[in-house]
Coordinates of C-alpha atoms in Angstrom, one line a residue:
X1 CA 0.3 -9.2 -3.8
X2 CA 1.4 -7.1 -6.5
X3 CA -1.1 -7.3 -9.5
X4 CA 2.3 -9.0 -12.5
X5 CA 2.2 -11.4 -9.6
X6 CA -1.2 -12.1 -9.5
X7 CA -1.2 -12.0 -13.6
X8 CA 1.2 -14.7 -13.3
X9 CA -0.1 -16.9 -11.0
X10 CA -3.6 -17.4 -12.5
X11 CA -1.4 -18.1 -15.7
X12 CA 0.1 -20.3 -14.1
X13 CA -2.4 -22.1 -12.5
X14 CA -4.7 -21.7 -15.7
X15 CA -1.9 -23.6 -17.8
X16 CA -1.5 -26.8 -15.2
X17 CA -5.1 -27.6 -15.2
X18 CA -5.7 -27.0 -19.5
X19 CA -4.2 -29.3 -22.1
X20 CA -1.5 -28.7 -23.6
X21 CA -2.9 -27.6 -27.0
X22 CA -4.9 -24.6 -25.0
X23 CA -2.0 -23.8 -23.4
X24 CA -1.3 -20.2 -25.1
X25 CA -5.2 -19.5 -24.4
X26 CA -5.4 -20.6 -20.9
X27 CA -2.3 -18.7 -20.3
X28 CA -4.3 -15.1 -22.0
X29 CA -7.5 -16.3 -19.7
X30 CA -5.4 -16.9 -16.5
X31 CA -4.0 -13.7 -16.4
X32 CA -7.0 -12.2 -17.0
X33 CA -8.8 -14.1 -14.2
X34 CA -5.8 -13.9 -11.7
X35 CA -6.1 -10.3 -11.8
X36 CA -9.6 -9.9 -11.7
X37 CA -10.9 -9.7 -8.1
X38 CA -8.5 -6.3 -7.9
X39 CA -10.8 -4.5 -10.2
X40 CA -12.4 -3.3 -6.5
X41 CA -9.5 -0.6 -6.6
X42 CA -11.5 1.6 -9.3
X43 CA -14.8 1.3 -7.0
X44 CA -14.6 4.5 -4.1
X45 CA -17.0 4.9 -1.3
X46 CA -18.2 7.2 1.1
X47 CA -14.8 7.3 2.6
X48 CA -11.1 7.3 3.0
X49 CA -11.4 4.5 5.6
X50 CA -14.5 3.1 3.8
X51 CA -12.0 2.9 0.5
X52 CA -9.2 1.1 2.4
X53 CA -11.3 -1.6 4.5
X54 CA -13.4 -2.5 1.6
X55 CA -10.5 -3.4 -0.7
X56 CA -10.0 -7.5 -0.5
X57 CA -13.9 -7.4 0.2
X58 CA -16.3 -8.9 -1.5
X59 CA -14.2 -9.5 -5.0
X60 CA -11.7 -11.5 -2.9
X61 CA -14.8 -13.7 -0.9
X62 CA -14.6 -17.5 -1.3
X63 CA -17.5 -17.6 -1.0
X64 CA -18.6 -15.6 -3.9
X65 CA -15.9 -16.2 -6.4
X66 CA -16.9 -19.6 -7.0
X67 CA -20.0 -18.1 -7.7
X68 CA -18.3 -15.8 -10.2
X69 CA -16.7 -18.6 -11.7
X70 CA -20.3 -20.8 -12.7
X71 CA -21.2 -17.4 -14.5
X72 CA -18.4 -17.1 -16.6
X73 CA -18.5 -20.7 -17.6
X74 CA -21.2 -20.5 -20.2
X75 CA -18.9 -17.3 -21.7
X76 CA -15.8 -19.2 -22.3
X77 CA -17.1 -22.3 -23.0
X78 CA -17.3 -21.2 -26.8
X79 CA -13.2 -20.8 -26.3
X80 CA -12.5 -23.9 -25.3
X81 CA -15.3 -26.5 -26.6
X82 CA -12.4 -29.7 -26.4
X83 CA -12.3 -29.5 -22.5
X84 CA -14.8 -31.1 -20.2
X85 CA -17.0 -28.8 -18.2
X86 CA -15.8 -29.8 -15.0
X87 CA -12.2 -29.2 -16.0
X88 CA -13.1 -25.6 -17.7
X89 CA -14.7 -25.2 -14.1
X90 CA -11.5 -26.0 -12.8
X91 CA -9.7 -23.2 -15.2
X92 CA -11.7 -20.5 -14.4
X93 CA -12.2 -20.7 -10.6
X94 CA -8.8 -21.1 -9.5
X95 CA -7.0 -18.5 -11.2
X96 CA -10.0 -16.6 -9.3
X97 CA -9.6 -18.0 -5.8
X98 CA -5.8 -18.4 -5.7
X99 CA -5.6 -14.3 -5.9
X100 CA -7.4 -14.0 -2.6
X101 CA -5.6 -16.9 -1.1
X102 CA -2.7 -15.2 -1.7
X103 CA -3.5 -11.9 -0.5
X104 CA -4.4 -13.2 3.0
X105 CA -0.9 -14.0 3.1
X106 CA 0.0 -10.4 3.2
X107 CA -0.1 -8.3 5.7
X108 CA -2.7 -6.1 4.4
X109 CA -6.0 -8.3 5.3
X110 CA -8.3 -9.9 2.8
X111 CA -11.7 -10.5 3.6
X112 CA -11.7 -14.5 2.5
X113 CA -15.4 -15.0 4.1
X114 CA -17.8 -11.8 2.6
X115 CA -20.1 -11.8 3.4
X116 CA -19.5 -13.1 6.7
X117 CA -18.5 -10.4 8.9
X118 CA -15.7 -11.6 10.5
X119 CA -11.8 -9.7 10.5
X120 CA -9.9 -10.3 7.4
X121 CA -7.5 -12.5 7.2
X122 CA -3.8 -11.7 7.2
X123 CA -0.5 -14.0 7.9
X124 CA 1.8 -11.4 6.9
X125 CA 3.8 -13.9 5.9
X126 CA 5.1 -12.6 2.5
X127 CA 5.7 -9.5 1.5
X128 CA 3.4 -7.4 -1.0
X129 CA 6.5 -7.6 -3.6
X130 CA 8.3 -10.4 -3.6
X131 CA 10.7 -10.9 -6.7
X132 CA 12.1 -14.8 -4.6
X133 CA 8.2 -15.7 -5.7
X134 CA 7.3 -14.5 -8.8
X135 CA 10.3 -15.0 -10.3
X136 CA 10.2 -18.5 -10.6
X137 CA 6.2 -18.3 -11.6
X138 CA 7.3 -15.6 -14.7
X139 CA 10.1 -18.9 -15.6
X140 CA 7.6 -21.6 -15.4
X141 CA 5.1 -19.3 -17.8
X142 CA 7.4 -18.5 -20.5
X143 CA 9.0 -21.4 -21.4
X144 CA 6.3 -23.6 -21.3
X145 CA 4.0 -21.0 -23.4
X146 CA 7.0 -21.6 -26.0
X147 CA 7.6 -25.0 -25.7
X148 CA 4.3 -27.8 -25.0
X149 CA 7.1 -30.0 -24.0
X150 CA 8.1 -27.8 -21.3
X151 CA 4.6 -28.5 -19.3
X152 CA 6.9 -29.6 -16.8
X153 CA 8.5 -26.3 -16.1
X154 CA 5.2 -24.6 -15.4
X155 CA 4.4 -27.5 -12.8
X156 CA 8.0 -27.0 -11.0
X157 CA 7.2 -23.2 -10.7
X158 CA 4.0 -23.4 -9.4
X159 CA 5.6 -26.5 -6.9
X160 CA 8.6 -24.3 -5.9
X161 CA 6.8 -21.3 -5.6
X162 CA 4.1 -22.8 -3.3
X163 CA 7.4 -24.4 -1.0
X164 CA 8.5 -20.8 -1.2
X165 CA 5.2 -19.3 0.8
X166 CA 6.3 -22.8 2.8
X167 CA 9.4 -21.3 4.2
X168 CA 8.0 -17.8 4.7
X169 CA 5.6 -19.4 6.9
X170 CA 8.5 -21.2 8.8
X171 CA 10.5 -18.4 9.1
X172 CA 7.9 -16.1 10.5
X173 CA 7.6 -18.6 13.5
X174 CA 11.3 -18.4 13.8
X175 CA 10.5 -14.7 14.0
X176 CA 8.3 -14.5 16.3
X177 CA 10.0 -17.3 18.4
X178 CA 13.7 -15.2 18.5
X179 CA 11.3 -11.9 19.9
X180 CA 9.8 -14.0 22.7
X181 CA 13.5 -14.6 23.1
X182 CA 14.3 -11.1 23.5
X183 CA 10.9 -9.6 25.5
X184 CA 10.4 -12.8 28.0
X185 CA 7.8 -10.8 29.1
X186 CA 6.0 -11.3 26.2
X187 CA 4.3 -14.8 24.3
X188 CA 5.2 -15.2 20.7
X189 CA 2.2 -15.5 19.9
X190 CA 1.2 -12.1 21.1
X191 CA 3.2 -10.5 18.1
X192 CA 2.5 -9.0 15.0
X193 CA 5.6 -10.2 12.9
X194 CA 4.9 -9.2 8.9
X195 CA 7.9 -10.0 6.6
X196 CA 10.1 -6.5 5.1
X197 CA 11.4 -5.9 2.1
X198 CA 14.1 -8.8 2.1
X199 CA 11.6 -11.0 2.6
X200 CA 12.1 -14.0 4.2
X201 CA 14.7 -13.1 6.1
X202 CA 13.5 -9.8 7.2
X203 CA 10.7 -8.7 9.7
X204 CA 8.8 -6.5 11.4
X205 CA 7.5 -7.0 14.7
X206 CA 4.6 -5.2 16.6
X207 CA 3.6 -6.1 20.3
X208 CA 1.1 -3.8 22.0
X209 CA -0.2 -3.4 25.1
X210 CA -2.9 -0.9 26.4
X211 CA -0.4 2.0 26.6
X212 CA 2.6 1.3 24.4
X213 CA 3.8 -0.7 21.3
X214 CA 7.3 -1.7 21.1
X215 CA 8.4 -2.1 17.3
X216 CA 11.5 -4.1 16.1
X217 CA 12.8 -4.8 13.1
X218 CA 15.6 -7.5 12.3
X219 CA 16.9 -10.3 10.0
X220 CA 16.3 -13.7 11.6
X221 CA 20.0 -14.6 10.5
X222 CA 21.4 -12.3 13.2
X223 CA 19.0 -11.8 15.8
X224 CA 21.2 -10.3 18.2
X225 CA 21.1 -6.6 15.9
X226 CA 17.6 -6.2 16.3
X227 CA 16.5 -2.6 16.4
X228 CA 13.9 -2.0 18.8
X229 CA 11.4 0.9 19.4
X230 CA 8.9 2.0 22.1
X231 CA 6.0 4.3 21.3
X232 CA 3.4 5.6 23.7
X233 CA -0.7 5.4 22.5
X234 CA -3.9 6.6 23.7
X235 CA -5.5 4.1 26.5
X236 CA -8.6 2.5 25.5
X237 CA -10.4 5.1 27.9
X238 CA -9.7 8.0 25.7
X239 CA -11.0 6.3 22.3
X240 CA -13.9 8.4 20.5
X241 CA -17.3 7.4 19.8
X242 CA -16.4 7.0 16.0
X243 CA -18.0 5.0 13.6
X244 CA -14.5 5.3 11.2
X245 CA -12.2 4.3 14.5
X246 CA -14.8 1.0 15.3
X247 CA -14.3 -0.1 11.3
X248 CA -10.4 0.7 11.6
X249 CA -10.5 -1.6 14.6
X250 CA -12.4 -4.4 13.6
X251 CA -10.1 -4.4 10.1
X252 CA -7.5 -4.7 11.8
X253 CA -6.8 -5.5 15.9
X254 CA -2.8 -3.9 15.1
X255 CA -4.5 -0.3 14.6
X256 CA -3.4 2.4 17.3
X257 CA -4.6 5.9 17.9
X258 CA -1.9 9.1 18.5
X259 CA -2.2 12.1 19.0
X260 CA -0.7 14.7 16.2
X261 CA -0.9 18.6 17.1
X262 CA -4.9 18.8 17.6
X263 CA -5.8 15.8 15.7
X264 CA -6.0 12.1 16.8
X265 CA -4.4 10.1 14.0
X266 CA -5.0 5.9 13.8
X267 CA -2.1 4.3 12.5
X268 CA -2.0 0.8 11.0
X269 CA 0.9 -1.2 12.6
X270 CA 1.0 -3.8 9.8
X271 CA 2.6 -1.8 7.3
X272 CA 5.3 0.9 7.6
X273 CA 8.1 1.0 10.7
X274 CA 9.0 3.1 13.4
X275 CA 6.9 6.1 13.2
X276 CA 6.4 6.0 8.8
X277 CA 3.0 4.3 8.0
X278 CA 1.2 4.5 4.9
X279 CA -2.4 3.9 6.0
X280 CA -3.2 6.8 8.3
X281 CA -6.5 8.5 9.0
X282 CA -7.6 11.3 10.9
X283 CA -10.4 9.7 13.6
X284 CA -11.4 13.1 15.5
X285 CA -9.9 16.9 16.2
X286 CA -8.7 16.7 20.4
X287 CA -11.6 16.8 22.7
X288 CA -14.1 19.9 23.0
X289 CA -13.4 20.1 26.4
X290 CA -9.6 21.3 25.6
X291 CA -8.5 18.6 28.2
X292 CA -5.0 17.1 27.0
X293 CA -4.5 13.5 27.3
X294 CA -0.7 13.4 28.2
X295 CA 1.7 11.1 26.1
X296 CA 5.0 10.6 26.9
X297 CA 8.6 10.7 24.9
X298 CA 9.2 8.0 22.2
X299 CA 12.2 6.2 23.7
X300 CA 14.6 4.0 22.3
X301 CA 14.8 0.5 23.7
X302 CA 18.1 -0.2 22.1
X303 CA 21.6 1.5 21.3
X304 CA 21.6 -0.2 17.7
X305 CA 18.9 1.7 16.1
X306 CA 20.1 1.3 12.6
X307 CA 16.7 1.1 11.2
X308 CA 14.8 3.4 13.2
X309 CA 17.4 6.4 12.5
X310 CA 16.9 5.9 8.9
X311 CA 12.9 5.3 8.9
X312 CA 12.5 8.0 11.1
X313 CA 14.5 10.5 9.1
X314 CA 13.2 8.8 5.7
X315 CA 9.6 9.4 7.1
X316 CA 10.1 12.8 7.7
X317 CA 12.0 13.3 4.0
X318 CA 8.8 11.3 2.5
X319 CA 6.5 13.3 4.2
X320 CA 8.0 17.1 3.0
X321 CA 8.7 16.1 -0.3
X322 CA 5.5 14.8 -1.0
X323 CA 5.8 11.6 -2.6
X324 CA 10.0 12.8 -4.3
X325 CA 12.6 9.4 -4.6
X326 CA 13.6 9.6 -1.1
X327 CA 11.3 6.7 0.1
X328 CA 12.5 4.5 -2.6
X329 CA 16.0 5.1 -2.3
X330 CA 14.9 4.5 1.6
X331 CA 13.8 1.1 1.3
X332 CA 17.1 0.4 -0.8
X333 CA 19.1 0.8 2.0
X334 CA 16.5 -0.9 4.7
X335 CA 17.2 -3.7 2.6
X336 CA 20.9 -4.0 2.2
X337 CA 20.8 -2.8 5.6
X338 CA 18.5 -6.1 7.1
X339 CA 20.7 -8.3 4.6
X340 CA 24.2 -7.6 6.3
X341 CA 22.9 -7.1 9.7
X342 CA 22.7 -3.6 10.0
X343 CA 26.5 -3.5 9.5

């Protein structure tokens, strides 16, 4: 999630478990903590692909932040000498494990287990800004940081909020279960379904196969004006003997190689639509040999491409302008766009 969020959450969290005369403290030591494991952004490896699978590593291991948490008790403990050590305890390590906990529910992948090597973890359930969440977190904050009577407040935000990531969940098995509806050749549980912008009633679905992906995109309110999108990939039998390509793979299972002009390009199919994705990397230039590895036309699996028409030409804006206000101004329009249906 996006790091106010994460500021406010450890607040949050950090405030229910002090008492109430600590409150303004734990509220300054909660957003410091909740925002903590993110420091990993500022560390850079030996690569593009190394930088962006090591993010949400070890800083975001439950494992280790416990860990973390017994270090920094001896630190603060000169801040807040009225509390018990087992409730400090309590202060400091949730405002550090909730961050990670929330992350997994993105659709990035956090690595919840480092050092274990096993594939992050990533319900995609929530979107990486979600104003519906943190909203109610900032309320809860505030007024009880003005007000100890107001204790209450802080406890219905973090309450409602949590019910919040509830219905997400919920709705992203109504997802999944409407695209089963719509590909009977398909299980819905061999999607990908991540929530959009308009989170929770928006999302993104990815199914792949060996050859092809099919995206769609649609608000689970009106089902019937999905937009739908077919893409051809490179078979399993043309993959190179790449170290960066095995990493990409094991980060995430959603990530499919293209060709682009002479280069093969791996794409991350959690995040971006229909052709635009943020998280690309070049794996290899084409074969030595010169041998071409035929891909066929895109084609369109619905007339009521709404969505795809606009990411495809916003992609293509983004990508010339380098970075200008067209993406923005994009994702303004996806969202009214999934909110009324595509109408």
């Amino acid at each position: 999630m996006d790091s106010i969020t994460q500021v406010l959450l450890g607040s949050a969290v950090a405030a229910g478990v002090a008492p109430q005369g600590y409150r303004k403290r734990a509220i300054l030591t909660g957003a410091v903590l909740g925002t903590l494991p993110d420091l990993d952004v500022f560390m850079h490896y030996a690569s593009d692909v190394d930088n962006f699978t090591h993010h949400r590593g070890f800083s975001h291991s439950l494992l280790l932040l416990p860990i973390v948490a017994l270090v920094l008790l001896p630190l603060l403990r000169r801040f807040y000498r009225a509390i018990t050590w087992g409730r400090l305890y309590l202060l400091i390590v949730l405002p550090l494990v909730t961050h990670p906990m929330l992350d997994a529910l993105t659709a990035y992948g956090t690595q919840l287990f480092y050092p274990i090597g096993v594939s992050p973890t990533f319900f995609a359930s929530i979107f990486i800004i979600d104003p519906l969440y943190s909203l109610w977190l900032l309320a809860g904050v505030i007024l009880y940081l003005f007000s100890p009577r107001l204790r209450w407040a802080n406890s219905a935000a973090l309450i409602i909020s949590t019910l919040y990531l509830g219905l997400g969940i919920g709705l992203q098995s109504l997802a999944k279960a409407e695209l089963a509806k719509a590909y009977p050749q398909t299980k819905a549980d061999q999607w990908f379904v991540g929530a959009l912008t308009a989170s929770p009633l928006c999302w993104h679905g990815v199914y792949k196969d060996e050859a092809h992906y099919i995206e769609t995109a649609f608000n689970v309110l009106n089902p019937g004006e999905m937009a739908a999108q077919q893409y051809s990939i490179l078979p399993p039998s043309a993959y190179p003997a790449s170290a960066d390509w095995a990493r990409l793979q094991w980060f995430n299972p959603n990530t499919v190689l293209r060709r682009r002009g002479q280069q093969l390009i791996s794409s991350d199919l959690r995040m971006g639509e229909f052709g635009f994705y943020p998280f690309e990397f070049i794996i290899a230039p084409e074969r030595d040999s010169g041998q071409r590895i035929p891909l066929s036309t895109d084609s369109v699996f619905t007339e009521k491409r709404w969505q795809a028409d606009s990411v495809n030409a916003a992609a293509k804006r983004y990508a010339a302008r380098n970075n200008e206000p067209s993406f923005p101004k994009y994702k303004w329009s996806q969202f009214m766009r999934c909110l009324t249906g595509g109408s």
